[in-house]
The first five atom37 places (N, CA, C, CB, O) and aatype in JSON, in Angstrom:
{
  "aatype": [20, 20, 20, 20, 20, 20, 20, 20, 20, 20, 20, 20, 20, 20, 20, 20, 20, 20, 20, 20, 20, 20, 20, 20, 20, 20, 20, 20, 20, 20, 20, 20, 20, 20, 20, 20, 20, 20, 20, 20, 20, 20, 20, 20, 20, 20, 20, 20, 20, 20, 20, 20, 20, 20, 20, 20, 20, 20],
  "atom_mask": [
    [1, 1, 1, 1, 1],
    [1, 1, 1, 1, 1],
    [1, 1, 1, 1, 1],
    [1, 1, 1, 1, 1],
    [1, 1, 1, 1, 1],
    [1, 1, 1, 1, 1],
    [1, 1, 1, 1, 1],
    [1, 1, 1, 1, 1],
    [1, 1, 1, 1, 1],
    [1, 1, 1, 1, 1],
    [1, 1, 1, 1, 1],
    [1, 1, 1, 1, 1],
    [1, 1, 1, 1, 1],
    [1, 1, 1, 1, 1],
    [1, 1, 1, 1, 1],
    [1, 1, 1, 1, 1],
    [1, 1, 1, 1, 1],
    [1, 1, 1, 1, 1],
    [1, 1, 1, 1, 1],
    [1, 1, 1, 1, 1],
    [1, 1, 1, 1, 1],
    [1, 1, 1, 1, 1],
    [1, 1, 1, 1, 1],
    [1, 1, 1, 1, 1],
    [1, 1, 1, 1, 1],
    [1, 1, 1, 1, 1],
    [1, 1, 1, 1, 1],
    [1, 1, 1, 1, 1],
    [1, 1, 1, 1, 1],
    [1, 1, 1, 1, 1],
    [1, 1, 1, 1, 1],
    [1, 1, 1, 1, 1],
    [1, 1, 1, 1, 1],
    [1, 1, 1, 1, 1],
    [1, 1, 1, 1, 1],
    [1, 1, 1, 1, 1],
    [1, 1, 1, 1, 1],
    [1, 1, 1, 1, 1],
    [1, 1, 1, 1, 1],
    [1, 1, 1, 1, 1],
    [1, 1, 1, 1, 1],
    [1, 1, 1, 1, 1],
    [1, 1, 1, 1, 1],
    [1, 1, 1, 1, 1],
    [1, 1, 1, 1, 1],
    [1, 1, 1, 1, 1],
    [1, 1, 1, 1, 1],
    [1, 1, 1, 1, 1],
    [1, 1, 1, 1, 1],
    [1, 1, 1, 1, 1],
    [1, 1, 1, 1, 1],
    [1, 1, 1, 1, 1],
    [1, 1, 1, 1, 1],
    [1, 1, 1, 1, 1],
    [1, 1, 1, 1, 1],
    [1, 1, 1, 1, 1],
    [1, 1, 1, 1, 1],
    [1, 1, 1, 1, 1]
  ],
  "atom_positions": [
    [[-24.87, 1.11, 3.76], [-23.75, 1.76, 3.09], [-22.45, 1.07, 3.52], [-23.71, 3.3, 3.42], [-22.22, 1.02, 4.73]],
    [[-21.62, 0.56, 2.71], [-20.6, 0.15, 2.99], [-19.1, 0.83, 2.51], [-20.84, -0.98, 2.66], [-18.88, 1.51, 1.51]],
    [[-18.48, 0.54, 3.24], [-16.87, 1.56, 3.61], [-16.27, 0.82, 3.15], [-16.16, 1.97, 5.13], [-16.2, -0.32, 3.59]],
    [[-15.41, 1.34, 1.74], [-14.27, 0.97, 0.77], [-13.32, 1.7, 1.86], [-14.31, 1.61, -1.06], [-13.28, 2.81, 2.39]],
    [[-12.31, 0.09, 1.92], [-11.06, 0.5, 1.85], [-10.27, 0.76, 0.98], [-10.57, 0.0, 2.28], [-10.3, 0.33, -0.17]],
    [[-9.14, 1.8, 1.66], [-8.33, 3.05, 0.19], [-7.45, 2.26, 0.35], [-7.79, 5.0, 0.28], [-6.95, 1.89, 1.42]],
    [[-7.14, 1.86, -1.06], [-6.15, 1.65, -1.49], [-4.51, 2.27, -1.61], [-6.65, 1.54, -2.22], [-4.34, 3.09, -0.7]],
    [[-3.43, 2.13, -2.35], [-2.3, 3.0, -2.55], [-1.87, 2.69, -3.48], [-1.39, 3.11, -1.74], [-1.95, 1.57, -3.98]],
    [[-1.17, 3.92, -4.03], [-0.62, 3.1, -5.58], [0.97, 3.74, -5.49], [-1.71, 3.75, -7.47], [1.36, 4.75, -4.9]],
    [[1.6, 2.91, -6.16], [3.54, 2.79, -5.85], [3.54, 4.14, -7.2], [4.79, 0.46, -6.46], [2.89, 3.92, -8.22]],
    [[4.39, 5.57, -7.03], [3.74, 6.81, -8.1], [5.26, 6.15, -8.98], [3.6, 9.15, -7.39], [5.34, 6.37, -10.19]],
    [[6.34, 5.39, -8.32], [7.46, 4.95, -9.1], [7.15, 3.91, -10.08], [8.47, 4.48, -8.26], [7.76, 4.07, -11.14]],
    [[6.41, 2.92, -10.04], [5.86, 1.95, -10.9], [4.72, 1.46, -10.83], [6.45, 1.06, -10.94], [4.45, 0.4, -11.4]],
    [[4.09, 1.94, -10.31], [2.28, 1.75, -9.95], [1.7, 0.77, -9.49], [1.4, 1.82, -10.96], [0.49, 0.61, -9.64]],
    [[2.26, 0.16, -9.02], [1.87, -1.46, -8.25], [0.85, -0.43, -6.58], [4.24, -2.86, -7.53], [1.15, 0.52, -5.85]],
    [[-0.61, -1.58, -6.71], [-1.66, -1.32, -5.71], [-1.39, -1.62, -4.54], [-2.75, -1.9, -5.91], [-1.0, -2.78, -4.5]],
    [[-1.39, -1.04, -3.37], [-1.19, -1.5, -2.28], [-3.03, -1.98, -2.09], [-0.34, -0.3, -1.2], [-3.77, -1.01, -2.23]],
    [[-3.45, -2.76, -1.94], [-5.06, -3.35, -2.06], [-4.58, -4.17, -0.07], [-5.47, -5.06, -4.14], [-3.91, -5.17, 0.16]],
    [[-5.31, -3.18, 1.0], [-5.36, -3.29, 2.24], [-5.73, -5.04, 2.51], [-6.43, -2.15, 2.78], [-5.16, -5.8, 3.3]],
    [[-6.74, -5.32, 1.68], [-7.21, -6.44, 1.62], [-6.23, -7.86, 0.99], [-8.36, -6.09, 0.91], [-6.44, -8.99, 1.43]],
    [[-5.55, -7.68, 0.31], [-4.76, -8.45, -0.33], [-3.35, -8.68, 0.94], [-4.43, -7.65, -1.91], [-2.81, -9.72, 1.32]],
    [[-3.07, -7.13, 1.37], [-1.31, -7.15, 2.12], [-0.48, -6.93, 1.08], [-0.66, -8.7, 2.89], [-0.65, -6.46, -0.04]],
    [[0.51, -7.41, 1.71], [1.88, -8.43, 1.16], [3.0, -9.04, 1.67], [2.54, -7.93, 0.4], [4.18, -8.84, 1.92]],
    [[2.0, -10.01, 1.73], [2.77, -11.14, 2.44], [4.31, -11.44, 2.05], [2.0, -12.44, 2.15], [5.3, -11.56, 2.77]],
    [[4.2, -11.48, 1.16], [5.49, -11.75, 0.74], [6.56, -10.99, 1.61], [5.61, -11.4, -0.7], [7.46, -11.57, 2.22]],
    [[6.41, -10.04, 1.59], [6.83, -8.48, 2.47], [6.62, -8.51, 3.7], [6.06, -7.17, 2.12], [6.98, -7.48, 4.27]],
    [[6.05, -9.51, 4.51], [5.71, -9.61, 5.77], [4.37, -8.99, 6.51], [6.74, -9.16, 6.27], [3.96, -9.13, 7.67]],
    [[3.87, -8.3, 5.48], [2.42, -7.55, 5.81], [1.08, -8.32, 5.81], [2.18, -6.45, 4.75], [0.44, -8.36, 4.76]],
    [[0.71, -8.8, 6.67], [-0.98, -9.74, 6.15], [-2.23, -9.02, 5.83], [-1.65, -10.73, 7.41], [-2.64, -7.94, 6.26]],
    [[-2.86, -10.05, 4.81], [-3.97, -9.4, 4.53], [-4.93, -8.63, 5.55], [-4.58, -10.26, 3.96], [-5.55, -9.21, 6.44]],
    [[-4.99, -7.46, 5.34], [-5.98, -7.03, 6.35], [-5.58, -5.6, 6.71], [-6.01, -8.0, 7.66], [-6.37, -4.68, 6.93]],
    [[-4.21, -5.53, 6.72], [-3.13, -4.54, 7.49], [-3.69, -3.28, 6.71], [-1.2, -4.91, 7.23], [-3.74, -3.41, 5.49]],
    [[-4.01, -2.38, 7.09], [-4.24, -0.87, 6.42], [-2.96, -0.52, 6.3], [-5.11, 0.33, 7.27], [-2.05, -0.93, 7.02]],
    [[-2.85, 0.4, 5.23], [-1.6, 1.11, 5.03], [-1.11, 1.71, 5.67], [-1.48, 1.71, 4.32], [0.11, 1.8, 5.59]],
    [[-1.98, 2.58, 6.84], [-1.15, 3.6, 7.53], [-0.52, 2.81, 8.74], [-2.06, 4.95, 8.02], [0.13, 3.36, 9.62]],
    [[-0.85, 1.07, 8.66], [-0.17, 0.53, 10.54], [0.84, -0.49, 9.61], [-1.72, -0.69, 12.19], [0.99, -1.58, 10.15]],
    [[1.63, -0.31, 8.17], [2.34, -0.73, 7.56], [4.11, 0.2, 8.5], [1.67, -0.44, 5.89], [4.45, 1.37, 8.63]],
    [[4.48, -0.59, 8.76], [5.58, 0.13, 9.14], [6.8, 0.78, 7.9], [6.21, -0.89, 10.11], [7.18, 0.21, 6.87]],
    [[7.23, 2.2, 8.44], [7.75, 3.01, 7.78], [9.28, 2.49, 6.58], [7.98, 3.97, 8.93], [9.9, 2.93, 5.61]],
    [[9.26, 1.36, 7.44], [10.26, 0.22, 7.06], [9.95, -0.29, 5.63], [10.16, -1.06, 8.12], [10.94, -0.51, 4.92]],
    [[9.06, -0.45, 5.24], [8.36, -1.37, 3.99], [8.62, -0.7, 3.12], [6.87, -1.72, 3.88], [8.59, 0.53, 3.09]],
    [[9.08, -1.87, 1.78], [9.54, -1.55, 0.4], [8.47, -1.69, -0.03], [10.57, -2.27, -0.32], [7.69, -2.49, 0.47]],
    [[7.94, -0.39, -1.81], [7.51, -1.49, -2.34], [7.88, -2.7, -2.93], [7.06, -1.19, -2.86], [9.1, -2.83, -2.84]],
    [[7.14, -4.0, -3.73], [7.48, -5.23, -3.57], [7.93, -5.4, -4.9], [6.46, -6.15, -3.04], [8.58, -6.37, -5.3]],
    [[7.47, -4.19, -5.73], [7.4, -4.82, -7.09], [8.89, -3.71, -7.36], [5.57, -4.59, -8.23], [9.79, -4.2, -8.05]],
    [[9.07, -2.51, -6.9], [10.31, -1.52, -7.97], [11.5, -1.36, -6.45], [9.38, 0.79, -8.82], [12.7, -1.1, -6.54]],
    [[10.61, -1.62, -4.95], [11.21, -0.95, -3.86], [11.53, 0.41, -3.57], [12.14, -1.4, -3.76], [12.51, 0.94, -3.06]],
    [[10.42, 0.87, -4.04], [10.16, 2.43, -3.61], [9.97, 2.35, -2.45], [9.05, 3.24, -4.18], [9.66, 1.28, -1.92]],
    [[10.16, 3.78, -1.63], [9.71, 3.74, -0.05], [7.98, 3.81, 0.29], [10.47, 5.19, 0.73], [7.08, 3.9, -0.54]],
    [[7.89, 3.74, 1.5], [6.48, 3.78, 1.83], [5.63, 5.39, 1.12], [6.46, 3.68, 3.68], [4.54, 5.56, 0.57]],
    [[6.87, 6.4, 1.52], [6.44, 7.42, 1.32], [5.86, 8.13, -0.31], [7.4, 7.95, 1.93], [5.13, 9.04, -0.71]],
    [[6.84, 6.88, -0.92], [6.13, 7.31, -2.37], [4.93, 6.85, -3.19], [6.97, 7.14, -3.24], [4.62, 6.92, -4.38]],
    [[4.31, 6.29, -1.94], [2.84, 5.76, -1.94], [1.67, 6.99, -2.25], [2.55, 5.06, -0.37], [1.47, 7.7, -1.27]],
    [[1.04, 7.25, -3.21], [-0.35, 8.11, -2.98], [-1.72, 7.4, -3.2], [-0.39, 9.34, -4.0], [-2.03, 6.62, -4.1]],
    [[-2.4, 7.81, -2.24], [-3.99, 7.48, -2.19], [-4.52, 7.07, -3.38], [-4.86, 8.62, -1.8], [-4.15, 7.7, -4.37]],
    [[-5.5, 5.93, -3.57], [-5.43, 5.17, -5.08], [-6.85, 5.94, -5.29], [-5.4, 3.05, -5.23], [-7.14, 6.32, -4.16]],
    [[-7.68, 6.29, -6.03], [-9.02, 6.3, -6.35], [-9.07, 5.23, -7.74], [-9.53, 7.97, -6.62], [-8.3, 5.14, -8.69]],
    [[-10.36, 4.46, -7.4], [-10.68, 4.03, -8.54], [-11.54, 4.49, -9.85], [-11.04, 3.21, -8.17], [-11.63, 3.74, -10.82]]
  ]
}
C-alpha cells in the first residue's frame, strides 16, 4: 500500500501546491510538505497567503 502525498490547492486561484513538485521558484524544494513550508510563503501564481491553502483531494 502506498501513501499519497496531499496535496493543496490556492481557494483564491487554484494553483496545486503538488509536495513533490515544491516551488522552487519560491524558494521551496521539491520534496518540502506543506505543513514545513514556512508561514512566510506566497502563493506563486495570485500571492495568496499560506493560509488560504485547503487540502486538495483528487
Amino acid at each position: 500500500m502506498s501513501e499519497t502525498v496531499q496535496k493543496w490547492i490556492c481557494e483564491s486561484c487554484g494553483f496545486i501546491y503538488d509536495p513533490a513538485d515544491g516551488d522552487p521558484d519560491g524558494g521551496i524544494p521539491p520534496g518540502t510538505a506543506f505543513e514545513d513550508i514556512p508561514d512566510t510563503w506566497f502563493c506563486p501564481v495570485c500571492g495568496a497567503r499560506k493560509r488560504d491553502f485547503v487540502a486538495y483531494e483528487d
